[in-house]
Backbone as numpy.savetxt, mean C-alpha at the origin, in Angstrom:
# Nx Ny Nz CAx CAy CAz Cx Cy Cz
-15.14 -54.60 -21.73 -15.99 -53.43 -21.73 -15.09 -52.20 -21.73
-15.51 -51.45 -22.39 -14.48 -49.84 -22.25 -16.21 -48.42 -22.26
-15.03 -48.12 -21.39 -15.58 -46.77 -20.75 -15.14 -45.65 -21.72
-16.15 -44.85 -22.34 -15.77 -43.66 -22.68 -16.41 -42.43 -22.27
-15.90 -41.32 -21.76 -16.25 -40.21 -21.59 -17.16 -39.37 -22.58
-18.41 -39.12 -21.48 -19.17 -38.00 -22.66 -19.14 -36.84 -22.59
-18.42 -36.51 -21.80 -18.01 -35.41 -21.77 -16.99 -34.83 -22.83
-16.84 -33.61 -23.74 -15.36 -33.53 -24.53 -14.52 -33.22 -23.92
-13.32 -33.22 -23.89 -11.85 -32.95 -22.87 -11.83 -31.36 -22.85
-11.45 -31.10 -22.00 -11.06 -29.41 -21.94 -10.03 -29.12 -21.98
-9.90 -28.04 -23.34 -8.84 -28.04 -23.14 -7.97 -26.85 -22.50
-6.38 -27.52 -22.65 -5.69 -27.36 -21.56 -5.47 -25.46 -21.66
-5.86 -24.71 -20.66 -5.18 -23.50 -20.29 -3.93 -22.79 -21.02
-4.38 -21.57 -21.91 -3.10 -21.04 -22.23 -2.22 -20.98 -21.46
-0.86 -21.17 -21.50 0.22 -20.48 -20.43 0.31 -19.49 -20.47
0.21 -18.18 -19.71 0.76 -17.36 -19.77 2.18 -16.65 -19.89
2.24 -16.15 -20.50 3.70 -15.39 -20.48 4.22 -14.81 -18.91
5.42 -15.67 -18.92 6.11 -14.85 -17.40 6.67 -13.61 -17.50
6.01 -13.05 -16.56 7.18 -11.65 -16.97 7.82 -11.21 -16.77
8.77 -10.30 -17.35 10.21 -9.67 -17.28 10.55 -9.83 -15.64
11.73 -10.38 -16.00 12.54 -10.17 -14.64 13.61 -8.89 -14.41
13.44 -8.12 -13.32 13.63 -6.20 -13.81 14.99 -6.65 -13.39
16.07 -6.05 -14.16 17.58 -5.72 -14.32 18.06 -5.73 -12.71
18.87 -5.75 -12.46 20.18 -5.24 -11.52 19.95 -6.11 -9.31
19.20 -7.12 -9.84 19.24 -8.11 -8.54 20.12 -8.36 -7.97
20.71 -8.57 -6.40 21.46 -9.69 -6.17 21.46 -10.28 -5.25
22.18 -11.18 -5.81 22.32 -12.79 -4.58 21.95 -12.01 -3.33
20.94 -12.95 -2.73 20.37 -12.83 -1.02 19.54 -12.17 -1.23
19.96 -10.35 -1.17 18.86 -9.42 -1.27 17.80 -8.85 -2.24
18.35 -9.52 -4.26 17.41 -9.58 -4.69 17.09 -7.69 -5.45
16.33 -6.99 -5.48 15.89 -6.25 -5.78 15.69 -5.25 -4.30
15.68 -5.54 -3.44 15.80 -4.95 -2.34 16.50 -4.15 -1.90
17.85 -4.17 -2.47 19.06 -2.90 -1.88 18.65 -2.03 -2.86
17.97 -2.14 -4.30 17.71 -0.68 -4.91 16.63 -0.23 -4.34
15.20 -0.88 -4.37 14.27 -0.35 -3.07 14.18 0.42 -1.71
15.67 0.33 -1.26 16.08 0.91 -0.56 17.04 2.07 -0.51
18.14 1.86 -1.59 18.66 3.33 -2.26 17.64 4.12 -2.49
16.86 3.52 -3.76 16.39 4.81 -4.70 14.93 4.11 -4.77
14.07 4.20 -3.96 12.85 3.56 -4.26 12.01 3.46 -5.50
11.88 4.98 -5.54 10.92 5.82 -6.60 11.20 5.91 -7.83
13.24 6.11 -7.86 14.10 6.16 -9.59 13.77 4.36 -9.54
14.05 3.09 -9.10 14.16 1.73 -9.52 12.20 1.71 -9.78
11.60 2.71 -8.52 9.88 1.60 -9.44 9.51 2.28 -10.70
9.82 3.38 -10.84 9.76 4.72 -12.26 10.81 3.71 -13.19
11.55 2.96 -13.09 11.85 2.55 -14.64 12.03 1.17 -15.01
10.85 0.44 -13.63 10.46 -1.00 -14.17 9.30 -0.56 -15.37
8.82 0.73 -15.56 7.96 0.77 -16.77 8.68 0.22 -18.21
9.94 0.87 -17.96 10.79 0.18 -19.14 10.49 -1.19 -19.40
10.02 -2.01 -18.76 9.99 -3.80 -18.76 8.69 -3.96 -19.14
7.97 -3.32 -18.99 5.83 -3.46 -19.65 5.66 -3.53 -18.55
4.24 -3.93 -18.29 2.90 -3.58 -17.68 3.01 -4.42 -16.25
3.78 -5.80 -16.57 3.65 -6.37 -14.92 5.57 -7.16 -15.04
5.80 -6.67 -14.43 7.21 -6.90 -13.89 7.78 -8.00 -12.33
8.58 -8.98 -12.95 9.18 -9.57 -11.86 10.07 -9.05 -11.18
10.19 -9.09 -9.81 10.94 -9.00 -8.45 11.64 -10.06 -8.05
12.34 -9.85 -7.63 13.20 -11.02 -6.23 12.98 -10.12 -4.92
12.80 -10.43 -3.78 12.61 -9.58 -3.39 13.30 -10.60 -1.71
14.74 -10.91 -1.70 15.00 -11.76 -0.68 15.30 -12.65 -1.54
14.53 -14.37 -1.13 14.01 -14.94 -1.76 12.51 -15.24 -2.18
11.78 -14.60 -2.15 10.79 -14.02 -2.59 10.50 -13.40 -3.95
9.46 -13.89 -4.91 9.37 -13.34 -5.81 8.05 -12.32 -5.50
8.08 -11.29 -6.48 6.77 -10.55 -6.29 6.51 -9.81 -7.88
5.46 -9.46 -7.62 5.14 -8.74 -9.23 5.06 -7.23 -8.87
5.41 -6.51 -10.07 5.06 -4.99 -9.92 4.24 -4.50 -10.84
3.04 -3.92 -11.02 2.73 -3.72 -11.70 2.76 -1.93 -12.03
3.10 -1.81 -13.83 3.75 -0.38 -13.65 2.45 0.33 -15.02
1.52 -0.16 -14.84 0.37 1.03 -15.87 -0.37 0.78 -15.35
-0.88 2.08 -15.01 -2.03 2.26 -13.98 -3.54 1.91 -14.81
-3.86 2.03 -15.55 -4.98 1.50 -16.53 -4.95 -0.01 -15.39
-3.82 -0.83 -15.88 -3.89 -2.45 -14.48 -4.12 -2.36 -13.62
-3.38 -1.32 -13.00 -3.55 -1.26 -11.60 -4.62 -0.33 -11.13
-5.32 -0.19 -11.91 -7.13 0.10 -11.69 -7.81 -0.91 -11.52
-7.67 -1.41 -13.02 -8.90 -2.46 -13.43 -8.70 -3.85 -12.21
-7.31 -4.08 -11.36 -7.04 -5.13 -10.54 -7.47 -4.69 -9.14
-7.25 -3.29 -8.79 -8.13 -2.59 -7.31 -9.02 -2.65 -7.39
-10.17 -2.86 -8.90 -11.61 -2.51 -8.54 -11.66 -3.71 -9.00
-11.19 -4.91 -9.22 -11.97 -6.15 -9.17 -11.91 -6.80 -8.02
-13.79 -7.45 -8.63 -14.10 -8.50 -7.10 -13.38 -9.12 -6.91
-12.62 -9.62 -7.66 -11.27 -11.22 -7.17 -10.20 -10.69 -6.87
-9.86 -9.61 -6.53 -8.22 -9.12 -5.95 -8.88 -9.67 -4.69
-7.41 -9.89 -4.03 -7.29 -10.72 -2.87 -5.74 -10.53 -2.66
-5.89 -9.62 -1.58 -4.74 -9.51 -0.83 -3.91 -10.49 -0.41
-3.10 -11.08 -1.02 -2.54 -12.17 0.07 -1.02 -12.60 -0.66
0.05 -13.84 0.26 0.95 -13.73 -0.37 1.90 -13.76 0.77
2.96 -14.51 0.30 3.86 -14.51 1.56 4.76 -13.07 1.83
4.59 -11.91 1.00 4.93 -10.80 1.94 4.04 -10.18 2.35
2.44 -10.17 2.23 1.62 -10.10 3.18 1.49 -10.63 4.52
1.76 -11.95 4.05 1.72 -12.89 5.50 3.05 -12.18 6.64
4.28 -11.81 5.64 5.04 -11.15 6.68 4.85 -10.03 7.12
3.44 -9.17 7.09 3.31 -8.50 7.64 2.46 -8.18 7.85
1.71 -9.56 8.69 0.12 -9.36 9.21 0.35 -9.14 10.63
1.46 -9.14 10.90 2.15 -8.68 12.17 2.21 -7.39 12.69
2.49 -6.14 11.85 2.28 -5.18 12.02 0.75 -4.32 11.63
0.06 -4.93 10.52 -1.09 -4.42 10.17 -1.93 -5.12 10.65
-2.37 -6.84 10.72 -3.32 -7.10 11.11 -4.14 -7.62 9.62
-5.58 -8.17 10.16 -5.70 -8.75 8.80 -7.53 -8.13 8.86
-7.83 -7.38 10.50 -9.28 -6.87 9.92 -9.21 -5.50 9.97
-8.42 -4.57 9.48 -8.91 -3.65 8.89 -8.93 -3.30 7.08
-9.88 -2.32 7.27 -10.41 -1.14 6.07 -9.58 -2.47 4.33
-7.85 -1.60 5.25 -7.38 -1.24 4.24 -6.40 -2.87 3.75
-6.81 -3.54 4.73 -5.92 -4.94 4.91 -6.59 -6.18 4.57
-7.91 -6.23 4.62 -9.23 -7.17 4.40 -9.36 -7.24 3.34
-10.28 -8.81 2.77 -10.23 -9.41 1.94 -12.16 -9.59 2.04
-12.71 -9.61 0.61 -13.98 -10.32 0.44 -15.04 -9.06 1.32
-15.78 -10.32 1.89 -17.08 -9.95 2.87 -16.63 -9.02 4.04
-15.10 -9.55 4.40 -14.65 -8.34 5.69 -14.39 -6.97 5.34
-13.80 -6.82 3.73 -13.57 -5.52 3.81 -15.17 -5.14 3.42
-15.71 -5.29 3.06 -16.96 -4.67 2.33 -17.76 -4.40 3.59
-17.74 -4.99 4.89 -18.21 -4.59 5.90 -17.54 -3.64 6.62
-16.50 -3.69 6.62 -15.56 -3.01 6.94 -15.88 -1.38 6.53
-15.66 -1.89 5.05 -15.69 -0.28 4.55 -16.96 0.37 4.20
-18.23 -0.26 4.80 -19.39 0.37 4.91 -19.47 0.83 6.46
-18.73 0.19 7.03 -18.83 1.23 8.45 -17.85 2.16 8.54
-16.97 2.70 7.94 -16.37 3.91 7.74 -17.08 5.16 6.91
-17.96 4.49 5.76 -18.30 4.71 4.50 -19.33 6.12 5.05
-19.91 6.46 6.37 -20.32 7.57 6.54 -19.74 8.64 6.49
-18.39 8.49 7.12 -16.98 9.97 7.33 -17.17 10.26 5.88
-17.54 9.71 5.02 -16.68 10.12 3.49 -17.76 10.51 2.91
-19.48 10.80 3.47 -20.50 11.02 2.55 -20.26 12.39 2.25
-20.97 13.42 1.03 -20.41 14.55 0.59 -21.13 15.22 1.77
-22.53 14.89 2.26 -22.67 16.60 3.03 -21.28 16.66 4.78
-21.22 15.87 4.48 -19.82 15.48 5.84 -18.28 16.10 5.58
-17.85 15.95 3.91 -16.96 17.10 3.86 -16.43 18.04 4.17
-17.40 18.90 3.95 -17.61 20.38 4.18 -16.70 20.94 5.66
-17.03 19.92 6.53 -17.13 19.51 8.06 -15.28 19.83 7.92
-14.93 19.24 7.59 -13.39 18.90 7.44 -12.79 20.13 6.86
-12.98 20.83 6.27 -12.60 22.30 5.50 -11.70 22.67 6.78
-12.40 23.27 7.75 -11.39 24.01 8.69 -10.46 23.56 9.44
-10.67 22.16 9.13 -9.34 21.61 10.24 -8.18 21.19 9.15
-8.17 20.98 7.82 -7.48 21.03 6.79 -6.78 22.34 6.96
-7.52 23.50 7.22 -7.19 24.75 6.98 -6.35 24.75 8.10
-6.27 24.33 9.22 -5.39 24.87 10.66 -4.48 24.29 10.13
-3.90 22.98 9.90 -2.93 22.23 9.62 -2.37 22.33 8.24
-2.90 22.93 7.53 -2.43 23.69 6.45 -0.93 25.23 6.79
-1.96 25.79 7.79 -1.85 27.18 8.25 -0.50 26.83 9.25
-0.56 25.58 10.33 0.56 24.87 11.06 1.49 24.83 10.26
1.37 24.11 9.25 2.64 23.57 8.22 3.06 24.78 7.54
2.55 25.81 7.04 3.28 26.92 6.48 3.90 27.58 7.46
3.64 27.68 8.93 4.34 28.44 9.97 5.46 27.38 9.66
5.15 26.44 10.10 6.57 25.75 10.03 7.92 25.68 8.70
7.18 25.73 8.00 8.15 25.79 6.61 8.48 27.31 6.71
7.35 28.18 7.13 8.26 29.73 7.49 9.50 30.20 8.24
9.70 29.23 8.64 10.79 28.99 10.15 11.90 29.98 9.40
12.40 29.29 8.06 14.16 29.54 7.60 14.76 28.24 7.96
14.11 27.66 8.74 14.92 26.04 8.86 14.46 24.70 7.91
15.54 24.33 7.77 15.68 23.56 6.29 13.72 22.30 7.10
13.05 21.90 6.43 12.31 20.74 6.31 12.29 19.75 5.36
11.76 18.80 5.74 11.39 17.42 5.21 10.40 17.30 4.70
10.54 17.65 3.44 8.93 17.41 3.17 7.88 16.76 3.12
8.60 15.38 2.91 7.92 13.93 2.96 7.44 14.09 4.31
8.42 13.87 5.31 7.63 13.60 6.78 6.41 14.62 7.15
6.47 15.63 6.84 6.10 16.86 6.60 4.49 16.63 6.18
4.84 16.02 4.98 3.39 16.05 4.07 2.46 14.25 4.62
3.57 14.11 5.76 2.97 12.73 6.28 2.41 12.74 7.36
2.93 13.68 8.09 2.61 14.31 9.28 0.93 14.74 9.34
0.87 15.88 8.39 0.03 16.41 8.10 -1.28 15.69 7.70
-0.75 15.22 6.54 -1.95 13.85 6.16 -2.48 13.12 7.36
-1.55 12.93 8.10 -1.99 11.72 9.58 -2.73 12.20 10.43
-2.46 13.81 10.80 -2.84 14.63 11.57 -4.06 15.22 11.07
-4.69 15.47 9.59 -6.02 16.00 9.10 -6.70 14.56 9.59
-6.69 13.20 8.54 -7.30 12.17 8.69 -7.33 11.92 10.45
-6.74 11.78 11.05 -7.03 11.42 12.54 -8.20 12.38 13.58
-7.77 13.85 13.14 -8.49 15.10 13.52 -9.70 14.84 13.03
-10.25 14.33 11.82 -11.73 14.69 10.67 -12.10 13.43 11.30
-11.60 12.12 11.25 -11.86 11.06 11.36 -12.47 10.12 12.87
-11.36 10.24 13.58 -11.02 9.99 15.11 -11.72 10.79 16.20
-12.66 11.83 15.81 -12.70 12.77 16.68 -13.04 12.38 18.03
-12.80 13.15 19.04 -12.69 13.30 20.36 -11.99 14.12 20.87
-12.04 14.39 22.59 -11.18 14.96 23.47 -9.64 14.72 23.11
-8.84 15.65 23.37 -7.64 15.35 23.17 -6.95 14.80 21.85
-8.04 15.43 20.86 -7.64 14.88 19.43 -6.16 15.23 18.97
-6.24 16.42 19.26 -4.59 17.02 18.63 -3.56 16.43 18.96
-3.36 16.26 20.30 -2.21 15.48 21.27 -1.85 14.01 20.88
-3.37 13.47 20.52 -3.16 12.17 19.92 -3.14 12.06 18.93
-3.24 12.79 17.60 -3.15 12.93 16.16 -1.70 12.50 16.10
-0.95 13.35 17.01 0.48 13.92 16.99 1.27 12.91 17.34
0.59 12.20 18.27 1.29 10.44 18.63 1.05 9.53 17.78
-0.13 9.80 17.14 -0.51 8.73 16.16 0.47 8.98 14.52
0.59 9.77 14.42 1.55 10.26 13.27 2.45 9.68 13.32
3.29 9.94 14.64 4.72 9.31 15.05 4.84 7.89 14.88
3.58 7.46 15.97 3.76 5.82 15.84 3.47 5.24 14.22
2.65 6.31 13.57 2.62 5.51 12.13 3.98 5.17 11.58
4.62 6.64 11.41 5.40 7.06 10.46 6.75 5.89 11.02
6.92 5.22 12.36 7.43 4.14 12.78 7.15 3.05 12.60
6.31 2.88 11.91 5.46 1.15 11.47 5.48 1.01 10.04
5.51 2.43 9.37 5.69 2.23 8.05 6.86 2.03 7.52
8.17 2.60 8.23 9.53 2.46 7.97 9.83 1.14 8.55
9.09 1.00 8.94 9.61 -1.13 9.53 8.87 -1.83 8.87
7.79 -1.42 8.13 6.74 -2.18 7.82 7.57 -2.15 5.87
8.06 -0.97 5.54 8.53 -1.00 4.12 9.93 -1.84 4.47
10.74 -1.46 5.24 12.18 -2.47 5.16 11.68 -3.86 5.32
11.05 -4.31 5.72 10.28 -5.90 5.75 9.71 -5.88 4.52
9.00 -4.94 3.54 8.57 -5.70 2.44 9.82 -5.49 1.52
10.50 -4.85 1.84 12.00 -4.99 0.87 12.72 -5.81 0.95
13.58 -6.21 2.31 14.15 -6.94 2.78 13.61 -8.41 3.35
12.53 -8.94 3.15 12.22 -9.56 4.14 13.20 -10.60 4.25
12.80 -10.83 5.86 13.70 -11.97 7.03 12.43 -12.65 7.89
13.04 -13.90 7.60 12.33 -14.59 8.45 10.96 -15.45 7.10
9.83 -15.65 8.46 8.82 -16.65 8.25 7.90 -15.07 7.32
């Protein structure tokens, strides 16, 4: 007796094309010591390589993707899914239920309970405290003493969003801690996705 399938065979899956592996890696660290020189000149001219670009990143591979047209159409689809072993190395510092870190049904709950701060007649609301910390930061750049602009424009950002967002007693005092402790989680949190060590 022989068995035949009525089903027709399916067939097999294009392969995709792998892509470019970006210039100037090395042994151990991979793509990581330029990430760390020159962040912005090495991700500005993986465009040279097309649209999605290979990493080493340790031993770790990762993708970059460098046209934003992709890196639209992949943020606003339902199937992005955060995940990945340099995620996993750093569910340690972020965590895996918030906003901006969640996957599926969590973020979508997630980001409907924020989703009031951001309605338009609520805006408006935020105008004047933009404006103080606007008005802060130009005293400060008025000084004559050299600034940072980055920290500067990070500061600020941390300090509007926490002020508009966070509100309460003692908002300012804690804006001002909360800035700090960010701006300390992000510089450990980027040398770990550059460098990573460990699990």
């Amino acid at each position: 007796m022989t068995v035949e399938s009525v089903k027709p065979a399916q067939p097999a899956a294009p392969q995709l094309p792998v892509p470019p592996l970006a210039g100037g890696g090395v042994p151990v660290l991979g793509h990581g010591w330029k990430l760390v020189r020159d962040p912005l000149g090495f991700l500005v001219r993986l465009r040279d390589h097309g649209d999605v670009v290979r990493l080493k990143l340790g031993p770790k591979t990762v993708y970059a993707l460098t046209s934003p047209a992709l890196t639209g159409a992949m943020a606003l689809s339902t199937d992005f899914k955060i995940d990945g072993p340099l995620w996993e190395s750093l569910e340690g510092l972020l965590g895996k239920e918030g906003v901006a870190t969640a996957n599926g049904p969590r973020h979508r709950r997630q980001r409907r309970t924020i989703q009031p701060a951001f309605r338009l007649d609520v805006i408006p609301e935020y105008g004047p405290i933009m404006e103080e910390e606007a008005r802060a930061l130009a005293e400060r750049m008025g000084s004559g003493e050299p600034v940072d602009c980055t920290s500067e424009s990070f500061r600020v950002a941390v300090r509007i969003a926490a002020r508009c967002l966070l509100r309460g007693e003692f908002m300012d005092e804690r804006a001002e801690r909360l800035s700090v402790a960010l701006a300390t989680v992000f510089r450990g949190m980027y040398r770990r996705m550059v460098i990573p060590a460990g699990p």
